[in-house]
Amino acid sequence: MTVSPFVVYESLLALAGEPQHDVRVGELRAEFFRRTGAFSSTDPFYERRTRAFWDFALTTGGLARELSARLPEAERRVALTFSRAHRGLFEVTPERGTRVHFEDLWSGAAFFVDAFDVATNAGIFHHEGGLADARLVASPEGVVALLSGVFFHPHDATPHIVKVLDEARARGMTRDATLDALLGMELRLATLSRVKAGYAYTLPKR
C-alpha cells in the first residue's frame, strides 16, 4: 500500500512536538533563524514562515531521518526520502487537471508535480505568479510530491531575484545559502515599512 508523504509529514510533526525533542527542535529553529532571519508568533507571516521552517527541519536539518525509527515500516521508508528532497527556486505553471510544472531556476531541473497537501492544493492554482522556494520528493512509483512548507516570494520581486541568482553564482554561493538569503530578503521586505522589492532583494556588498 502506498503511504502518502503528507500523512508521514504530519506524523513526523507530531513526534517532533513531543517534549523530549524540544532541545533538538530549538537548535534547528535557531539555525533556521540564523540562515533566514528571526520571527515570532505575533508576526502576520508567522504561519507560512513556520511551515518553511518545518520543511527545513525535516529535510536539510535531518529531523525526518532522526525520527524515522519511531514510525511504522511503510511510513519510515517514506520519511527517509525527505533527506533526499530536491530543493529549488521554482517557476510554477499549473497544467490541465491537477498537474503542475515546476522549473528550478537554480539548477535548471524541471518536474511535473502531482501530489499536494490539502492547504497547498487550494492555493497552488491561485498564487500570484511569484517564484516558489520548495522541496520535492518522489515516491518509488515516481509520483512527485510538493512538501507542505512551500514559500512563495512576491511576484514583483521576481526580476530582482533573478539578479540575485546571477550574483550568487558569480560569488560561488551554494544553492541553500542563496535560497536562505532570499528568505531573509523577503523577511526584510515584510517587516520594513515603505521598502520596495528592489531594495529588499539585494545581496550585501562584499
PDB file of N, CA and C in Angstrom, residues 130-171:
ATOM      1  N   GLY A 130       4.517  34.458  -8.137  1.00  0.00           N
ATOM      2  CA  GLY A 130       5.841  34.595  -7.562  1.00  0.00           C
ATOM      3  C   GLY A 130       6.610  33.284  -7.601  1.00  0.00           C
ATOM      4  N   LEU A 131       7.937  33.375  -7.527  1.00  0.00           N
ATOM      5  CA  LEU A 131       8.778  32.185  -7.508  1.00  0.00           C
ATOM      6  C   LEU A 131       8.630  31.452  -6.182  1.00  0.00           C
ATOM      7  N   ALA A 132       8.755  30.135  -6.227  1.00  0.00           N
ATOM      8  CA  ALA A 132       8.495  29.298  -5.057  1.00  0.00           C
ATOM      9  C   ALA A 132       9.770  28.626  -4.575  1.00  0.00           C
ATOM     10  N   ASP A 133      10.116  28.852  -3.317  1.00  0.00           N
ATOM     11  CA  ASP A 133      11.165  28.085  -2.649  1.00  0.00           C
ATOM     12  C   ASP A 133      10.477  26.835  -2.122  1.00  0.00           C
ATOM     13  N   ALA A 134      10.828  25.689  -2.683  1.00  0.00           N
ATOM     14  CA  ALA A 134      10.076  24.474  -2.363  1.00  0.00           C
ATOM     15  C   ALA A 134      10.986  23.260  -2.389  1.00  0.00           C
ATOM     16  N   ARG A 135      10.484  22.209  -1.758  1.00  0.00           N
ATOM     17  CA  ARG A 135      11.173  20.922  -1.754  1.00  0.00           C
ATOM     18  C   ARG A 135      10.235  19.857  -2.316  1.00  0.00           C
ATOM     19  N   LEU A 136      10.775  19.038  -3.205  1.00  0.00           N
ATOM     20  CA  LEU A 136      10.014  17.984  -3.868  1.00  0.00           C
ATOM     21  C   LEU A 136      10.575  16.624  -3.485  1.00  0.00           C
ATOM     22  N   VAL A 137       9.683  15.674  -3.277  1.00  0.00           N
ATOM     23  CA  VAL A 137      10.095  14.296  -3.015  1.00  0.00           C
ATOM     24  C   VAL A 137       9.379  13.372  -3.990  1.00  0.00           C
ATOM     25  N   ALA A 138      10.031  12.266  -4.328  1.00  0.00           N
ATOM     26  CA  ALA A 138       9.456  11.305  -5.275  1.00  0.00           C
ATOM     27  C   ALA A 138       9.213   9.973  -4.590  1.00  0.00           C
ATOM     28  N   SER A 139       8.066   9.369  -4.882  1.00  0.00           N
ATOM     29  CA  SER A 139       7.740   8.050  -4.350  1.00  0.00           C
ATOM     30  C   SER A 139       8.417   6.988  -5.212  1.00  0.00           C
ATOM     31  N   PRO A 140       8.509   5.732  -4.720  1.00  0.00           N
ATOM     32  CA  PRO A 140       9.057   4.651  -5.544  1.00  0.00           C
ATOM     33  C   PRO A 140       8.292   4.470  -6.847  1.00  0.00           C
ATOM     34  N   GLU A 141       7.021   4.883  -6.851  1.00  0.00           N
ATOM     35  CA  GLU A 141       6.207   4.766  -8.072  1.00  0.00           C
ATOM     36  C   GLU A 141       6.432   5.935  -9.025  1.00  0.00           C
ATOM     37  N   GLY A 142       7.267   6.898  -8.627  1.00  0.00           N
ATOM     38  CA  GLY A 142       7.573   8.016  -9.498  1.00  0.00           C
ATOM     39  C   GLY A 142       6.648   9.208  -9.358  1.00  0.00           C
ATOM     40  N   VAL A 143       5.763   9.203  -8.354  1.00  0.00           N
ATOM     41  CA  VAL A 143       4.886  10.347  -8.124  1.00  0.00           C
ATOM     42  C   VAL A 143       5.669  11.412  -7.366  1.00  0.00           C
ATOM     43  N   VAL A 144       5.698  12.630  -7.903  1.00  0.00           N
ATOM     44  CA  VAL A 144       6.442  13.725  -7.275  1.00  0.00           C
ATOM     45  C   VAL A 144       5.483  14.541  -6.417  1.00  0.00           C
ATOM     46  N   ALA A 145       5.858  14.748  -5.159  1.00  0.00           N
ATOM     47  CA  ALA A 145       5.016  15.481  -4.216  1.00  0.00           C
ATOM     48  C   ALA A 145       5.719  16.749  -3.763  1.00  0.00           C
ATOM     49  N   LEU A 146       4.937  17.783  -3.532  1.00  0.00           N
ATOM     50  CA  LEU A 146       5.419  19.056  -3.007  1.00  0.00           C
ATOM     51  C   LEU A 146       5.244  19.055  -1.491  1.00  0.00           C
ATOM     52  N   LEU A 147       6.346  19.209  -0.759  1.00  0.00           N
ATOM     53  CA  LEU A 147       6.226  19.256   0.691  1.00  0.00           C
ATOM     54  C   LEU A 147       5.505  20.534   1.132  1.00  0.00           C
ATOM     55  N   SER A 148       4.975  20.485   2.344  1.00  0.00           N
ATOM     56  CA  SER A 148       3.977  21.469   2.757  1.00  0.00           C
ATOM     57  C   SER A 148       4.521  22.869   3.026  1.00  0.00           C
ATOM     58  N   GLY A 149       5.840  23.022   3.160  1.00  0.00           N
ATOM     59  CA  GLY A 149       6.397  24.320   3.514  1.00  0.00           C
ATOM     60  C   GLY A 149       6.772  25.200   2.345  1.00  0.00           C
ATOM     61  N   VAL A 150       6.190  24.954   1.176  1.00  0.00           N
ATOM     62  CA  VAL A 150       6.488  25.792   0.009  1.00  0.00           C
ATOM     63  C   VAL A 150       6.278  27.264   0.359  1.00  0.00           C
ATOM     64  N   PHE A 151       7.231  28.112  -0.099  1.00  0.00           N
ATOM     65  CA  PHE A 151       7.197  29.528   0.252  1.00  0.00           C
ATOM     66  C   PHE A 151       7.239  30.354  -1.029  1.00  0.00           C
ATOM     67  N   PHE A 152       6.175  31.135  -1.258  1.00  0.00           N
ATOM     68  CA  PHE A 152       6.111  31.966  -2.464  1.00  0.00           C
ATOM     69  C   PHE A 152       6.652  33.366  -2.182  1.00  0.00           C
ATOM     70  N   HIS A 153       7.608  33.778  -3.003  1.00  0.00           N
ATOM     71  CA  HIS A 153       8.088  35.153  -2.960  1.00  0.00           C
ATOM     72  C   HIS A 153       7.098  36.049  -3.713  1.00  0.00           C
ATOM     73  N   PRO A 154       7.068  37.338  -3.404  1.00  0.00           N
ATOM     74  CA  PRO A 154       6.149  38.234  -4.113  1.00  0.00           C
ATOM     75  C   PRO A 154       6.453  38.287  -5.609  1.00  0.00           C
ATOM     76  N   HIS A 155       5.397  38.408  -6.391  1.00  0.00           N
ATOM     77  CA  HIS A 155       5.555  38.431  -7.842  1.00  0.00           C
ATOM     78  C   HIS A 155       6.451  39.585  -8.291  1.00  0.00           C
ATOM     79  N   ASP A 156       6.306  40.752  -7.662  1.00  0.00           N
ATOM     80  CA  ASP A 156       7.087  41.897  -8.120  1.00  0.00           C
ATOM     81  C   ASP A 156       8.566  41.802  -7.738  1.00  0.00           C
ATOM     82  N   ALA A 157       8.916  40.790  -6.953  1.00  0.00           N
ATOM     83  CA  ALA A 157      10.323  40.578  -6.621  1.00  0.00           C
ATOM     84  C   ALA A 157      11.050  39.726  -7.661  1.00  0.00           C
ATOM     85  N   THR A 158      10.331  39.102  -8.580  1.00  0.00           N
ATOM     86  CA  THR A 158      10.938  38.137  -9.497  1.00  0.00           C
ATOM     87  C   THR A 158      12.128  38.695 -10.269  1.00  0.00           C
ATOM     88  N   PRO A 159      12.039  39.850 -10.938  1.00  0.00           N
ATOM     89  CA  PRO A 159      13.218  40.326 -11.680  1.00  0.00           C
ATOM     90  C   PRO A 159      14.412  40.597 -10.775  1.00  0.00           C
ATOM     91  N   HIS A 160      14.168  41.011  -9.551  1.00  0.00           N
ATOM     92  CA  HIS A 160      15.259  41.267  -8.607  1.00  0.00           C
ATOM     93  C   HIS A 160      15.864  39.950  -8.114  1.00  0.00           C
ATOM     94  N   ILE A 161      15.021  38.939  -7.951  1.00  0.00           N
ATOM     95  CA  ILE A 161      15.514  37.623  -7.546  1.00  0.00           C
ATOM     96  C   ILE A 161      16.418  37.035  -8.631  1.00  0.00           C
ATOM     97  N   VAL A 162      16.034  37.199  -9.875  1.00  0.00           N
ATOM     98  CA  VAL A 162      16.863  36.690 -10.977  1.00  0.00           C
ATOM     99  C   VAL A 162      18.250  37.321 -10.925  1.00  0.00           C
ATOM    100  N   LYS A 163      18.322  38.600 -10.619  1.00  0.00           N
ATOM    101  CA  LYS A 163      19.619  39.275 -10.489  1.00  0.00           C
ATOM    102  C   LYS A 163      20.407  38.724  -9.306  1.00  0.00           C
ATOM    103  N   VAL A 164      19.707  38.444  -8.203  1.00  0.00           N
ATOM    104  CA  VAL A 164      20.367  37.863  -7.033  1.00  0.00           C
ATOM    105  C   VAL A 164      20.955  36.496  -7.384  1.00  0.00           C
ATOM    106  N   LEU A 165      20.206  35.674  -8.120  1.00  0.00           N
ATOM    107  CA  LEU A 165      20.711  34.355  -8.514  1.00  0.00           C
ATOM    108  C   LEU A 165      21.991  34.489  -9.333  1.00  0.00           C
ATOM    109  N   ASP A 166      21.999  35.416 -10.273  1.00  0.00           N
ATOM    110  CA  ASP A 166      23.192  35.621 -11.103  1.00  0.00           C
ATOM    111  C   ASP A 166      24.385  36.047 -10.247  1.00  0.00           C
ATOM    112  N   GLU A 167      24.146  36.973  -9.327  1.00  0.00           N
ATOM    113  CA  GLU A 167      25.217  37.451  -8.463  1.00  0.00           C
ATOM    114  C   GLU A 167      25.694  36.351  -7.521  1.00  0.00           C
ATOM    115  N   ALA A 168      24.761  35.557  -7.015  1.00  0.00           N
ATOM    116  CA  ALA A 168      25.134  34.465  -6.110  1.00  0.00           C
ATOM    117  C   ALA A 168      26.016  33.448  -6.824  1.00  0.00           C
ATOM    118  N   ARG A 169      25.680  33.113  -8.041  1.00  0.00           N
ATOM    119  CA  ARG A 169      26.517  32.187  -8.811  1.00  0.00           C
ATOM    120  C   ARG A 169      27.907  32.781  -9.030  1.00  0.00           C
ATOM    121  N   ALA A 170      27.956  34.060  -9.362  1.00  0.00           N
ATOM    122  CA  ALA A 170      29.242  34.717  -9.590  1.00  0.00           C
ATOM    123  C   ALA A 170      30.105  34.703  -8.330  1.00  0.00           C
ATOM    124  N   ARG A 171      29.465  34.750  -7.172  1.00  0.00           N
ATOM    125  CA  ARG A 171      30.203  34.730  -5.906  1.00  0.00           C
ATOM    126  C   ARG A 171      30.537  33.318  -5.445  1.00  0.00           C
TER     127      ARG A 171
END
